[in-house]
Structures are given as C-alpha cells and as structure tokens.
Short mmCIF file of C-alpha atoms in Angstrom, two decimals:
data_model
loop_
_atom_site.label_atom_id
_atom_site.label_comp_id
_atom_site.label_asym_id
_atom_site.label_seq_id
_atom_site.Cartn_x
_atom_site.Cartn_y
_atom_site.Cartn_z
CA UNK A 1 0.07 -0.15 -0.32
CA UNK A 2 1.05 3.68 0.50
CA UNK A 3 2.60 5.93 -0.27
CA UNK A 4 3.77 6.05 3.48
CA UNK A 5 5.76 8.89 4.37
CA UNK A 6 8.01 9.09 7.72
CA UNK A 7 9.62 11.94 8.74
CA UNK A 8 11.83 12.17 12.12
CA UNK A 9 10.67 9.00 13.06
CA UNK A 10 12.12 6.04 15.25
CA UNK A 11 11.55 2.74 12.98
CA UNK A 12 12.80 -0.01 15.39
CA UNK A 13 12.60 -3.67 15.78
CA UNK A 14 13.76 -6.64 17.72
CA UNK A 15 14.77 -9.78 16.20
CA UNK A 16 12.76 -8.71 12.75
CA UNK A 17 12.65 -6.07 10.15
CA UNK A 18 11.85 -2.62 11.02
CA UNK A 19 10.31 -1.60 7.79
CA UNK A 20 9.13 -4.04 5.19
CA UNK A 21 7.70 -3.11 1.84
CA UNK A 22 6.52 -5.81 -0.42
CA UNK A 23 3.83 -6.12 -3.52
CA UNK A 24 3.49 -2.66 -4.66
CA UNK A 25 4.29 -0.88 -1.55
CA UNK A 26 5.68 2.59 -1.49
CA UNK A 27 7.82 4.68 1.46
CA UNK A 28 9.59 7.44 1.92
CA UNK A 29 11.48 7.71 5.03
CA UNK A 30 13.85 11.07 6.27
CA UNK A 31 15.50 12.46 9.09
CA UNK A 32 14.65 9.19 11.03
CA UNK A 33 16.60 6.38 12.59
CA UNK A 34 16.28 2.75 11.69
CA UNK A 35 16.96 -0.53 13.08
CA UNK A 36 17.00 -2.03 16.50
CA UNK A 37 15.60 -1.00 20.00
CA UNK A 38 18.66 0.14 22.26
CA UNK A 39 18.95 -2.47 25.03
CA UNK A 40 16.70 -4.94 23.63
CA UNK A 41 18.87 -6.73 21.01
CA UNK A 42 19.33 -6.21 17.34
CA UNK A 43 16.72 -6.11 14.36
CA UNK A 44 17.37 -8.57 11.81
CA UNK A 45 17.03 -6.09 8.89
CA UNK A 46 16.20 -2.46 8.94
CA UNK A 47 14.63 -1.95 5.70
CA UNK A 48 13.69 -4.73 3.30
CA UNK A 49 11.85 -4.10 -0.14
CA UNK A 50 10.93 -6.85 -2.27
CA UNK A 51 8.71 -7.56 -5.33
CA UNK A 52 7.96 -4.15 -6.81
CA UNK A 53 8.27 -2.03 -3.75
CA UNK A 54 9.78 1.50 -3.80
CA UNK A 55 11.60 2.50 -0.86
CA UNK A 56 13.56 6.32 -0.85
CA UNK A 57 15.53 6.61 2.58
CA UNK A 58 17.07 10.18 3.01
CA UNK A 59 19.17 11.79 5.90
CA UNK A 60 18.49 9.11 8.15
CA UNK A 61 20.67 6.45 10.12
CA UNK A 62 20.15 2.60 9.70
CA UNK A 63 21.81 0.81 12.58
CA UNK A 64 22.41 -2.23 15.03
CA UNK A 65 21.09 -4.81 12.47
CA UNK A 66 22.24 -8.87 12.44
CA UNK A 67 21.94 -9.41 8.85
CA UNK A 68 21.68 -5.96 6.63
CA UNK A 69 21.00 -2.10 7.12
CA UNK A 70 19.08 -2.16 3.85
CA UNK A 71 17.99 -5.00 1.65
CA UNK A 72 16.71 -4.42 -1.98
CA UNK A 73 15.79 -7.61 -3.56
CA UNK A 74 13.58 -8.81 -6.72
CA UNK A 75 12.08 -5.99 -8.80
CA UNK A 76 12.19 -3.53 -5.80
CA UNK A 77 13.54 -0.24 -6.35
CA UNK A 78 15.70 1.33 -3.21
CA UNK A 79 17.15 4.93 -3.19
CA UNK A 80 19.61 5.65 -0.40
CA UNK A 81 20.72 9.36 0.00
CA UNK A 82 22.84 11.20 2.45
CA UNK A 83 22.45 8.39 5.16
CA UNK A 84 24.78 6.60 8.01
CA UNK A 85 24.50 3.06 7.84
CA UNK A 86 26.49 1.73 11.26
CA UNK A 87 27.02 -1.33 13.22
CA UNK A 88 25.19 -3.81 11.04
CA UNK A 89 26.86 -7.29 11.75
CA UNK A 90 27.10 -8.78 7.73
CA UNK A 91 26.11 -6.06 5.37
CA UNK A 92 25.42 -2.53 5.46
CA UNK A 93 23.49 -2.48 2.14
CA UNK A 94 22.53 -5.35 -0.01
CA UNK A 95 21.23 -4.93 -3.32
CA UNK A 96 19.97 -8.05 -5.85
CA UNK A 97 17.40 -5.69 -7.82
CA UNK A 98 18.41 -4.01 -11.17
CA UNK A 99 16.13 -1.25 -10.20
CA UNK A 100 17.94 -0.19 -7.26
CA UNK A 101 20.45 2.71 -7.38
CA UNK A 102 23.43 3.02 -5.71
CA UNK A 103 26.65 5.54 -5.74
CA UNK A 104 29.51 5.72 -4.33
CA UNK A 105 30.33 8.93 -2.77
#
C-alpha cells in the first residue's frame, strides 16, 4: 500500500525487520533512525524492499542490524541518499534488484 511518508521517526524492531515493503508498497523515509531498539537486541534488517515496492531513504541512520541495514531484492527499487549505515553485522546495504540505485560517494 501507500505511499507512506515517515519524517523524524524511530522505526525499530527486535529480531525482525523495522520496515518491510512488498507487493507495490511505497515509502519515503527521511530524518529518521531505523534498526534495533537500544538495550533490547538487534533487528534482523532495518529496511527490506521486495517485489515491485519502492523505498526512498534520505538523511537517516540505519543501525544495529544482524543481517543487513538496507536490503533491496527482486524487482524492488531502493534509493538511499545522505544516510549513515552503522553497526550492521553482515552488510550495510544489499542490492540484488536491477532497479536499485547505488552511487559511491
């Protein structure tokens, strides 16, 4: 569903995914903190976008994830701009969708 818009939010999870988009889901996240809840363990993933969903993350921090901070798979579209990805155990960003945009800075 959506489009969803999150501004200046704490999007948190323990052992799960803080933001999960699938189908034709659409979300814009800005100036937010995404990931685990402090003192309660790590999130598995900060953001997962799959199927034909679209996720735009700007000026946010993705932190303390067990597997991956931002994961974009299948035909999803992910755009990550001006973000900090920190303390994820395996990967900060995993892109396996041909529609994803990643540019080194």
